[in-house]
Each structure stands twice: as structure tokens, then as C-alpha cells.
Short mmCIF file of C-alpha atoms in Angstrom, two decimals:
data_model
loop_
_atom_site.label_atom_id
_atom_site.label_comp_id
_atom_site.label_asym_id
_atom_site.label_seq_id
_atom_site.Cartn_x
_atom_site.Cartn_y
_atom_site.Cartn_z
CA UNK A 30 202.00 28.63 9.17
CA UNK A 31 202.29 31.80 11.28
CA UNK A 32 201.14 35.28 11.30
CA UNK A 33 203.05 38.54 10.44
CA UNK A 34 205.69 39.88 13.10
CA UNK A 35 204.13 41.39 16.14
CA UNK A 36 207.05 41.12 18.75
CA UNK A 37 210.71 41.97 18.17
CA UNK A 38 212.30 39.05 18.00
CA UNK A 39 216.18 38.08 18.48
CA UNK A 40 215.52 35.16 15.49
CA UNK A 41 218.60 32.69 15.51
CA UNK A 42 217.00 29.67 13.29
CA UNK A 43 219.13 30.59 10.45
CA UNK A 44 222.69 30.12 12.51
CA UNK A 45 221.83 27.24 14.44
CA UNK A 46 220.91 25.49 10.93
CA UNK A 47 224.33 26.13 9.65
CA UNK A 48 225.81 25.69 12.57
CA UNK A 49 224.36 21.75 12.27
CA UNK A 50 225.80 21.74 8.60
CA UNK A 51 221.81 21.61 6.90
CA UNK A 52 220.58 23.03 3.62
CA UNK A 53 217.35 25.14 3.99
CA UNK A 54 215.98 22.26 2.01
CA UNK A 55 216.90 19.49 4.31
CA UNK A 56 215.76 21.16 7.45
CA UNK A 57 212.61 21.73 5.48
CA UNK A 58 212.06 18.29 5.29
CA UNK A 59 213.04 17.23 8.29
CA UNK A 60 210.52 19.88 10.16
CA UNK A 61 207.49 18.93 7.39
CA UNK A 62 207.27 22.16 6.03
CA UNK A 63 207.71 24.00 2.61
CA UNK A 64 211.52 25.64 1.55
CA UNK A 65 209.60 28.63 1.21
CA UNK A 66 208.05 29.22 4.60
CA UNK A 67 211.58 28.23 6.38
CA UNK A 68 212.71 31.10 4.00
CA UNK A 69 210.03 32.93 5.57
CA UNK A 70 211.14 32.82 8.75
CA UNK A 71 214.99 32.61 8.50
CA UNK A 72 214.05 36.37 6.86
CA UNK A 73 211.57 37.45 9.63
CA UNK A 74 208.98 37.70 7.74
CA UNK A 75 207.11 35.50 9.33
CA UNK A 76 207.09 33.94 13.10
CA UNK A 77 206.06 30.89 13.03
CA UNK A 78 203.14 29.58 15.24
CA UNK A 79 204.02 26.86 18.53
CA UNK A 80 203.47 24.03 16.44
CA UNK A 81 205.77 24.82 13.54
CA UNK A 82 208.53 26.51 16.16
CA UNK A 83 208.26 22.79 18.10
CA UNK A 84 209.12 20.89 14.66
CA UNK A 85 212.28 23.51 13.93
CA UNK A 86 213.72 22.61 17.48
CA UNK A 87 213.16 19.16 17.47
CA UNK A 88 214.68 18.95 14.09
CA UNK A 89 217.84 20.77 14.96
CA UNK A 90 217.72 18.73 18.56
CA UNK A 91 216.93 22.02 20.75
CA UNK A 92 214.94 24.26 22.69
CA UNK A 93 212.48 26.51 20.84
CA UNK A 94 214.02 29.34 23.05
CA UNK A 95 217.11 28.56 21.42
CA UNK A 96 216.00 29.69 17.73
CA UNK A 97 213.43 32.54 19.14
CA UNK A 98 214.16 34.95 22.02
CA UNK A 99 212.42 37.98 22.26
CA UNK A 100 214.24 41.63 22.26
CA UNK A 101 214.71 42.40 25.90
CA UNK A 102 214.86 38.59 27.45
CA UNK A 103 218.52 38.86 27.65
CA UNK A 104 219.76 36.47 29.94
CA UNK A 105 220.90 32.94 29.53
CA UNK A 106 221.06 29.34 30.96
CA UNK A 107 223.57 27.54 30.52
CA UNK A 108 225.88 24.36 32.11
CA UNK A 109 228.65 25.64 34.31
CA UNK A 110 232.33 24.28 33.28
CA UNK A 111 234.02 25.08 36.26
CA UNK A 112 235.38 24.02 39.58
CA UNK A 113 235.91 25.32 42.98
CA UNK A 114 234.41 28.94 43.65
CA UNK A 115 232.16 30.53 40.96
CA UNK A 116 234.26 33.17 38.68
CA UNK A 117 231.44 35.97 37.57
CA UNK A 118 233.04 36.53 33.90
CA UNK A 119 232.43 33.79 31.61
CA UNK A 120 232.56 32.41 28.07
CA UNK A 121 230.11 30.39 26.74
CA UNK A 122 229.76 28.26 23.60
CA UNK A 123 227.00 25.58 22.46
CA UNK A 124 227.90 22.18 22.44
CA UNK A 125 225.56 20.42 20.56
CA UNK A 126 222.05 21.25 22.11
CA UNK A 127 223.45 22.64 25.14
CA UNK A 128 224.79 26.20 26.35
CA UNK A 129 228.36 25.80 28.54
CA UNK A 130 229.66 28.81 30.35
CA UNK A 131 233.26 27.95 31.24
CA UNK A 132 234.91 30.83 33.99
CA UNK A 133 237.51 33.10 32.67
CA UNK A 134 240.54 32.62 35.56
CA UNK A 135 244.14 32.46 35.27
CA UNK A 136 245.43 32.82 31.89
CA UNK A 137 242.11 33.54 30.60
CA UNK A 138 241.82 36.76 33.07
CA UNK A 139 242.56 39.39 30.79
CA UNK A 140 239.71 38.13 27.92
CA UNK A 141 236.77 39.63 27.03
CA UNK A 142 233.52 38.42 28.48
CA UNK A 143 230.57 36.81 26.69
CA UNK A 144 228.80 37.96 30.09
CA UNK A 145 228.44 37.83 33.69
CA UNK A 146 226.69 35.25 36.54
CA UNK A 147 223.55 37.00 37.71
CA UNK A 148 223.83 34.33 40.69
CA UNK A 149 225.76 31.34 41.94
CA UNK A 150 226.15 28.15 40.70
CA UNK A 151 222.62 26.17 41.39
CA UNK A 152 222.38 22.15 40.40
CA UNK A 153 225.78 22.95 37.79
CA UNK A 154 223.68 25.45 36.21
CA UNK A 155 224.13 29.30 36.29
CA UNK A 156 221.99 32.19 34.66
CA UNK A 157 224.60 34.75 32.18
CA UNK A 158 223.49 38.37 31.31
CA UNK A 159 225.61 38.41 27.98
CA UNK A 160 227.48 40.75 27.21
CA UNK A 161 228.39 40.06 23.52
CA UNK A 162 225.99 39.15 20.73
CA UNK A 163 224.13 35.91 22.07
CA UNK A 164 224.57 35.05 18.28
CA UNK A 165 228.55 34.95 18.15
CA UNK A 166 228.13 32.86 21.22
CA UNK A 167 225.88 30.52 19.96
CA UNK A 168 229.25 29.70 17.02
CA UNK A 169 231.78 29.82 19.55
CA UNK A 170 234.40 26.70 19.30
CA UNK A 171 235.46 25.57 22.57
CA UNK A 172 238.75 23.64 22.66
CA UNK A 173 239.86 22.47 25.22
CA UNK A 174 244.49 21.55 25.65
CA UNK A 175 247.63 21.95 27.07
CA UNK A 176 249.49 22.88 24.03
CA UNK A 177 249.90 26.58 23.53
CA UNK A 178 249.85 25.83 19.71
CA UNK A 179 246.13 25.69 20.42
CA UNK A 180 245.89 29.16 20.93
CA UNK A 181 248.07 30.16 18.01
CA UNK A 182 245.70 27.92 16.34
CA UNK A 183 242.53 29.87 17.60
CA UNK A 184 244.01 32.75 16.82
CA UNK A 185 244.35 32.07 12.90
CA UNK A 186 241.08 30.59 12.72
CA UNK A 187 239.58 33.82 14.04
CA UNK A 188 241.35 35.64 11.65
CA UNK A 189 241.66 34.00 8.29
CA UNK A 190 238.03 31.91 9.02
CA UNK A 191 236.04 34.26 10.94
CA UNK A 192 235.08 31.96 13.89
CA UNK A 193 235.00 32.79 17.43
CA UNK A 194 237.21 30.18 19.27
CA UNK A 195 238.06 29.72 23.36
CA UNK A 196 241.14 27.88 24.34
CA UNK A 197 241.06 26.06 27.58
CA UNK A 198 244.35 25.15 29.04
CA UNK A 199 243.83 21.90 30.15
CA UNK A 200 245.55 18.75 30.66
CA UNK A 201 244.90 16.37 28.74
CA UNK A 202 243.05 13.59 31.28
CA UNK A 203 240.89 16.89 32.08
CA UNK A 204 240.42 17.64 28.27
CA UNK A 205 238.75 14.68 27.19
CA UNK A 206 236.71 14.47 30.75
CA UNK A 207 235.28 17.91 29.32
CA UNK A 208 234.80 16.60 25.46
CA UNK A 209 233.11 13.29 27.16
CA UNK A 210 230.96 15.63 29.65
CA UNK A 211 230.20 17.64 26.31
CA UNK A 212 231.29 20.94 27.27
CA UNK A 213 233.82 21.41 24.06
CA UNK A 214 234.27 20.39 20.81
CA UNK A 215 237.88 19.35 20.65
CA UNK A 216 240.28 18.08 23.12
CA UNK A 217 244.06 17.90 22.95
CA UNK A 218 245.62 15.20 24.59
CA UNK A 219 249.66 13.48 24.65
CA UNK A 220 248.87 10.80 27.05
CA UNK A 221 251.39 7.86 26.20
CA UNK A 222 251.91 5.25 28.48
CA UNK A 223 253.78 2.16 27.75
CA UNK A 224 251.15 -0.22 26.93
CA UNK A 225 249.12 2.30 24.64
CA UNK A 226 251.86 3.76 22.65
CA UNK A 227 249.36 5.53 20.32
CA UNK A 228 247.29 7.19 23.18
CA UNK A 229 243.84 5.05 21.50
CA UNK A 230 243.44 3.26 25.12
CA UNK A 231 243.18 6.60 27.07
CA UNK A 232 240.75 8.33 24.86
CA UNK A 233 239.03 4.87 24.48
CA UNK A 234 238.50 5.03 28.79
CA UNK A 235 237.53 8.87 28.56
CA UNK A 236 234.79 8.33 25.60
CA UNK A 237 233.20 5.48 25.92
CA UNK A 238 231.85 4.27 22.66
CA UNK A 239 231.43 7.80 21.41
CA UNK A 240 232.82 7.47 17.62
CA UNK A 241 235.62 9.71 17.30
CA UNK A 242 238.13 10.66 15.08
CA UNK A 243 241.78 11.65 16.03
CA UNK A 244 244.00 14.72 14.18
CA UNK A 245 247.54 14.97 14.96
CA UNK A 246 248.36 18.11 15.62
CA UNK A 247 252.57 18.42 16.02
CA UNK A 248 255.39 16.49 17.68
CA UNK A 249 256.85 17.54 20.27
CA UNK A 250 259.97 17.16 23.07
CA UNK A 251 258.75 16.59 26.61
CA UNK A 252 261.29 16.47 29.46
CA UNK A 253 262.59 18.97 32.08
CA UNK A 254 261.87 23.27 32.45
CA UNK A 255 265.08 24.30 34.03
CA UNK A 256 266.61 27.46 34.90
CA UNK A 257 268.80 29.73 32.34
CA UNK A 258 272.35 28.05 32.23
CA UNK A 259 271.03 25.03 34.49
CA UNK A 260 272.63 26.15 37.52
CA UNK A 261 271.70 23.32 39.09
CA UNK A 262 273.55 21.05 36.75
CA UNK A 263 270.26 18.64 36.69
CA UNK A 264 270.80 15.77 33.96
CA UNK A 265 269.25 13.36 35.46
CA UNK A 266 266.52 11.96 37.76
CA UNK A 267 269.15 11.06 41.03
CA UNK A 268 270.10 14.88 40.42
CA UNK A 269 266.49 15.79 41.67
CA UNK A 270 267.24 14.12 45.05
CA UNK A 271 270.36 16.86 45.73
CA UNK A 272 269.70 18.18 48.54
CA UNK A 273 268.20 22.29 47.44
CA UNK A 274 266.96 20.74 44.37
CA UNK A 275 263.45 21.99 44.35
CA UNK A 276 260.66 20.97 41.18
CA UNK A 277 257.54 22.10 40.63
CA UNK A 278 255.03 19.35 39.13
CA UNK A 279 251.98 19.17 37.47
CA UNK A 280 248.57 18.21 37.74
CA UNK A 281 248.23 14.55 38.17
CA UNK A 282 246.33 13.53 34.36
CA UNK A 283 248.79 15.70 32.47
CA UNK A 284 250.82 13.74 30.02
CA UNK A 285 254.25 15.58 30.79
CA UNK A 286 253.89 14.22 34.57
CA UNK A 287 253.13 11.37 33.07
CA UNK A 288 256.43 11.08 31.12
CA UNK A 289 258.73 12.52 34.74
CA UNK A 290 256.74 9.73 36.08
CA UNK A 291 258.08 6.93 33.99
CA UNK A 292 261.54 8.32 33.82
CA UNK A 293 261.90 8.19 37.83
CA UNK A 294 261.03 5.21 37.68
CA UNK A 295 262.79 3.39 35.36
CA UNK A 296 265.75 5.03 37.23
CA UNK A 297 264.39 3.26 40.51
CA UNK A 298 264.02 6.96 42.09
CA UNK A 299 261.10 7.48 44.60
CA UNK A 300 259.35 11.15 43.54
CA UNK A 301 258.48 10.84 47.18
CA UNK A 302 261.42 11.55 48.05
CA UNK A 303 262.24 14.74 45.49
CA UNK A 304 261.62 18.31 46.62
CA UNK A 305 258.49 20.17 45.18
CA UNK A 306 257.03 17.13 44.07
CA UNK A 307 253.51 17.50 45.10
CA UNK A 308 253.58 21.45 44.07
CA UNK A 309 250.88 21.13 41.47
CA UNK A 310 250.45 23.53 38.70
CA UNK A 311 247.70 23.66 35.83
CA UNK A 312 249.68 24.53 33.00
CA UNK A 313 253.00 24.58 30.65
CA UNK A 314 253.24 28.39 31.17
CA UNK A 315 252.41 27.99 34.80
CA UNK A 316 255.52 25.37 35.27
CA UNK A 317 258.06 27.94 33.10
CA UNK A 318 256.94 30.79 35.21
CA UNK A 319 257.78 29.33 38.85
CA UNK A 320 261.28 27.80 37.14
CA UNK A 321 261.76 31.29 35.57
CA UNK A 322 260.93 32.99 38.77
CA UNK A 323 263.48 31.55 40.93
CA UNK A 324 260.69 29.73 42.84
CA UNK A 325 262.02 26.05 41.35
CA UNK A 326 264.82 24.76 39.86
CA UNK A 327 262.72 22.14 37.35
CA UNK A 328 259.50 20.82 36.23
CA UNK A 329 258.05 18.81 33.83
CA UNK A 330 257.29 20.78 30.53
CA UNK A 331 257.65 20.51 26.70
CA UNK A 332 260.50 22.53 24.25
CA UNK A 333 258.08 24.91 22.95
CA UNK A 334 257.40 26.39 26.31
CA UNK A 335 261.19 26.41 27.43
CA UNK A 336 262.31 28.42 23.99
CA UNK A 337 259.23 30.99 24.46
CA UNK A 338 260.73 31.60 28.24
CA UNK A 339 264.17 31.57 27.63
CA UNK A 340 264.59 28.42 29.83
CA UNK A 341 266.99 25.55 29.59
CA UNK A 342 265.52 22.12 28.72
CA UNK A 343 266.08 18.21 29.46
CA UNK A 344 265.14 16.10 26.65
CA UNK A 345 263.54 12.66 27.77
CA UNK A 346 260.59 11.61 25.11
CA UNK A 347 259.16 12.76 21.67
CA UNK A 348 256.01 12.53 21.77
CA UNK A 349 253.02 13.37 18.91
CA UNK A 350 249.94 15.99 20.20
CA UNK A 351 246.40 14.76 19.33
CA UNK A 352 243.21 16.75 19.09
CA UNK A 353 239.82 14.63 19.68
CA UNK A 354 237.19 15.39 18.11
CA UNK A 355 233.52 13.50 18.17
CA UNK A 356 232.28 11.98 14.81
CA UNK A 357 228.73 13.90 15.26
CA UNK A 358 230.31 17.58 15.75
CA UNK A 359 232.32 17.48 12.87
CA UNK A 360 229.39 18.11 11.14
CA UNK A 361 229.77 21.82 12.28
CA UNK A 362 231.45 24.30 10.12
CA UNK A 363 233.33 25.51 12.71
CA UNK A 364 234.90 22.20 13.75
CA UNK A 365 235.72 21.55 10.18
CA UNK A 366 237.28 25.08 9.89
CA UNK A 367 239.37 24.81 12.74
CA UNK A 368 240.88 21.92 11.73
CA UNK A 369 241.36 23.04 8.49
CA UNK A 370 244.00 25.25 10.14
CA UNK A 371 245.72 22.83 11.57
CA UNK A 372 246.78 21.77 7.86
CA UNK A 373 247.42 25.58 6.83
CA UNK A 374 250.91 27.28 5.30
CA UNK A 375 250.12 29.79 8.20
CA UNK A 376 249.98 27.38 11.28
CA UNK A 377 253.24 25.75 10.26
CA UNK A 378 255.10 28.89 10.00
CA UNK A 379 254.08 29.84 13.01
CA UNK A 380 255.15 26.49 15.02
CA UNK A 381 258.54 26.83 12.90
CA UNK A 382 258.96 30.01 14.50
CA UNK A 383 258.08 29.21 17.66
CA UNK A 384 260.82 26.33 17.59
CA UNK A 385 260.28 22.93 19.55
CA UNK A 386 257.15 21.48 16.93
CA UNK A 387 257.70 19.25 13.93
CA UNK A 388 254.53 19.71 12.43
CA UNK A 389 255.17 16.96 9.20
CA UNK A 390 252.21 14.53 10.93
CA UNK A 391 249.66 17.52 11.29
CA UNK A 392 246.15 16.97 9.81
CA UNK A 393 246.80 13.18 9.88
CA UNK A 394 243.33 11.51 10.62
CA UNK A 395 242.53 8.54 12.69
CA UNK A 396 239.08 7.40 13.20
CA UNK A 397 238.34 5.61 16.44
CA UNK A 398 235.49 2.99 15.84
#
């Protein structure tokens, strides 16, 4: 079967089974060998030879480099997440039989690293030298949202489950294009349009016929961010055409354009014609700090944001968050821990506190054929 250890070796066989939700039994089978010589190896006491290594990965659908690395071979390959110019600090998670590095910018700045590029981006491929255990990596949950309830969310599951999560803040056309590209896990998304009151249709478009199953995770208000004591007496969409009205927007996919979309225009006003409109920003917090800062008078947001900066608020739509999820990942434990959350005492203190959640629908489960 293999010979006693004569290399140190970084052996990962062990995680990446449990990571895929298997019994030492079942991967056994699966790879044609005995319980006791997986044991074997999952121990170190024995490396396996190229034949038996070659069963193990195609059993658990990856690279034999994936389960063996010797000491010293530190760097790693992985798919590259991001867009425009290459950010060197990274973290990285496995998504299914793939590494993805996704670039730690704006609001992720101030994180700790996984690692570093060692060059640029090449064919949407870079090359990391980690600088956390490649292990911990290997386990890392990457959800990708707008909803800052995600990171509250991360947060507990870190602490009261032991995983390793990275939020993305993302809107929610841009989350699912990342959980159909498989570079996360879970995607958040409040897209309702008219005709697909449910938001089925959108993720429907973005998946394909991946099976999928959807888990509410809160209600929520969407409407208007506008400054302390709205100065600018805004109440409704002519009162963006003022003249010194200025908005900021957001990034066309998001669902809270979405819903400043649909009211202008069931009030027949042309955003063309509104102030600001085509100032794009990435997230919730990025659309409460440029209203906060004096640098707009309004943009499309949710309540939860507003309350957290202090920041008046136009109610239009209530609206139900989703998180995405494919059927074949939540076969991890770390998917299925995560959402376990979701359904936790904890969690719904914390979006009581917060203010601007109803979280009576969270954990409910839809499965999309």
C-alpha cells in the first residue's frame, strides 16, 4: 500500500474527507482500499504509493497535491476572484475541487491575510505564498452579500462553531455570478422585480440548472439613506429633481437600485434627469458613508444600515433577504454550520439589536428544482 514516512509531509487527506461530509469507511470504499490503511495514512503512518494517492483524489474529486504537499512547497495555485488591478493580500477558500483567492480591498482592507501574490494575475490564475495554515484555508466558507447581517453571521459562526468564514460584500446580481462561477459557497441576494415576486426567476437566470436550495435569512426595509434631520425635506421621487438635490446610487445588479428604480418610475420621473445618479458605489456602508459625509443628500439603502449610521430613512418596499446555496455543497460541514446560525437564539438577538430586521422567516428552506 505504501512504505513508511521518508519525507515530511503537510498530509491534509483527513480534512478534505470531512470537509466532503465522508466516513473513513465510505471513502474507503470509494478509493478500493481497506478502513485500516486510510487510517494509516490519515495518521501518517504511512504515505501511500502514486497509485493509492490517485484513487484518494479522484474519490474526493481533486488533485493529489491537494491531500499531500511536502514541508517546504509552500506556495499555492489558485483561481483569482477579482477585478480590475491585482490586490497582493488575499483570502482564499476551496470551493469544491478548486482553490479561489478573492483580493482583500475596501472594507476588507484591514483583515488578516491567508497570503500574498508572488506575481500577477496570469490566464485568471495567480500563485499565493500563504501566510496562515494552508489547512484553515482549505475550511474556509466564502459567502458572498450585501447584507451586513452576513458578517454578524460570520462572526458567530467563527465563534460558537469554530469555522473560518469570509464575507464578500457584494450585490446580489454579482453574488450569485460568483456562486454560479463557483468561487463561494453561499450567495445573498434581494432581487425582486415585479414579475418574480419571490426572487426564483433571478437565481433561476444566474444558475442554470444547478439544484439549489434557498434560506431566508431576514426581512428587511429598503428605500432612501438620507441625511440626519432630512434637511433636504426628500419624501418623494419629484423631490430628487430639486435643483442641489444630489444622490449617490449603486451598482447597477444591486437589488436596492433595483427598488429606486421602480419607484421613479412608477412616479413617471426620468433618473436621467436626477443629480448623482450615475455615482456608483459597491456597498450599503459605502452609500451611508457619502450621505453621512456631506458628499450626497440620498441613496438607495436598507434600515439596518441607516440606524447603524445615525441616518434618516425613506421607507418604499419590504423586502425578504435570501442566501443561495448549491444542493452539492451542503454536503460540507461548514455550509451546514453556517446556516445553522442563521436559525440561532444568538443571530436573532443580534439583528434585534441592530434594529431594521424581522428575522421570524429565517432558516425557512426552499429548494429550487
Amino acid at each position: 500500500m505504501g512504505h513508511h514516512i521518508a519525507v515530511a509531509l503537510d498530509n491534509r487527506l483527513r480534512r478534505v474527507r470531512e470537509d466532503r461530509g465522508l466516513s473513513q469507511a465510505e471513502l474507503a470504499r470509494r478509493a478500493g482500499i481497506s478502513r485500516q490503511a486510510l487510517h494509516a495514512v490519515e495518521t501518517g503512518r504511512y504515505v501511500p504509493n502514486t497509485a493509492v494517492a490517485l484513487r484518494l483524489a479522484r474519490a474526493l474529486e481533486c488533485a493529489v497535491e491537494d491531500l499531500f504537499v511536502p514541508r517546504g512547497e509552500t506556495a499555492v495555485d489558485a483561481e483569482w476572484a477579482g477585478e480590475g488591478a491585482p490586490v497582493r493580500r488575499v483570502r482564499i477558500g476551496r470551493v469544491r475541487d478548486r482553490l479561489v483567492a478573492w483580493p482583500l480591498a475596501g472594507l476588507d482592507a484591514a483583515t488578516p491575510a491567508d497570503g500574498v501574490l508572488l506575481h500577477d494575475v496570469y490566464d485568471g490564475r495567480v500563485r499565493i505564498e500563504p501566510l496562515a495554515d494552508v489547512g484553515r484555508m482549505e475550511r474556509t466558507l466564502l459567502v458572498a452579500g450585501c447584507d451586513p447581517a452576513l458578517r454578524v453571521a460570520a462572526g458567530l459562526a467563527e465563534r460558537t462553531a469554530g469555522l473560518s468564514v469570509h464575507w464578500i460584500p457584494a450585490s446580489s446580481a454579482r453574488a450569485l455570478a460568483a456562486l454560479a462561477r463557483g468561487r463561494v459557497h453561499v450567495a445573498g441576494t434581494h432581487l425582486r422585480p415585479p414579475d418574480d415576486p419571490t426572487g426564483v426567476r433571478a437565481i433561476r437566470r444566474a444558475l442554470g440548472r444547478t439544484r439549489a436550495r434557498v434560506v431566508s435569512l431576514a426581512r428587511w426595509v429598503e428605500g432612501l439613506v438620507l441625511a440626519p434631520g432630512n434637511p433636504r425635506r426628500i419624501r418623494s421621487p419629484e423631490d430628487l429633481l430639486r435643483r442641489g438635490v444630489r444622490i449617490v446610487n449603486r451598482d447597477a445588479g444591486a437589488g436596492s437600485r433595483a427598488v429606486l428604480d421602480r419607484w421613479l418610475q412608477r412616479a413617471g420621473v426620468d433618473p436621467r434627469r436626477i443629480a448623482g445618479y450615475d455615482r456608483e458605489l459597491p456597498t450599503h456602508f459605502a452609500v451611508a458613508e457619502a450621505v453621512a459625509g456631506g458628499l450626497a443628500d440620498a441613496g438607495p439603502g436598507v434600515l439596518p444600515v441607516a440606524r447603524a449610521w445615525g441616518l434618516e430613512f425613506l421607507p418604499i418596499v419590504e423586502q425578504r433577504y435570501d442566501l443561495v446555496v448549491p444542493e452539492d455543497l451542503l454536503a460540507l460541514r461548514s455550509v451546514r454550520d453556517f446556516l445553522d446560525v442563521l436559525t440561532s437564539r444568538a443571530f436573532r438577538r443580534e439583528l434585534e439589536a441592530i434594529g431594521g430586521y424581522d428575522p421570524a422567516d429565517a432558516g425557512t428552506v426552499t429548494t429550487l428544482a
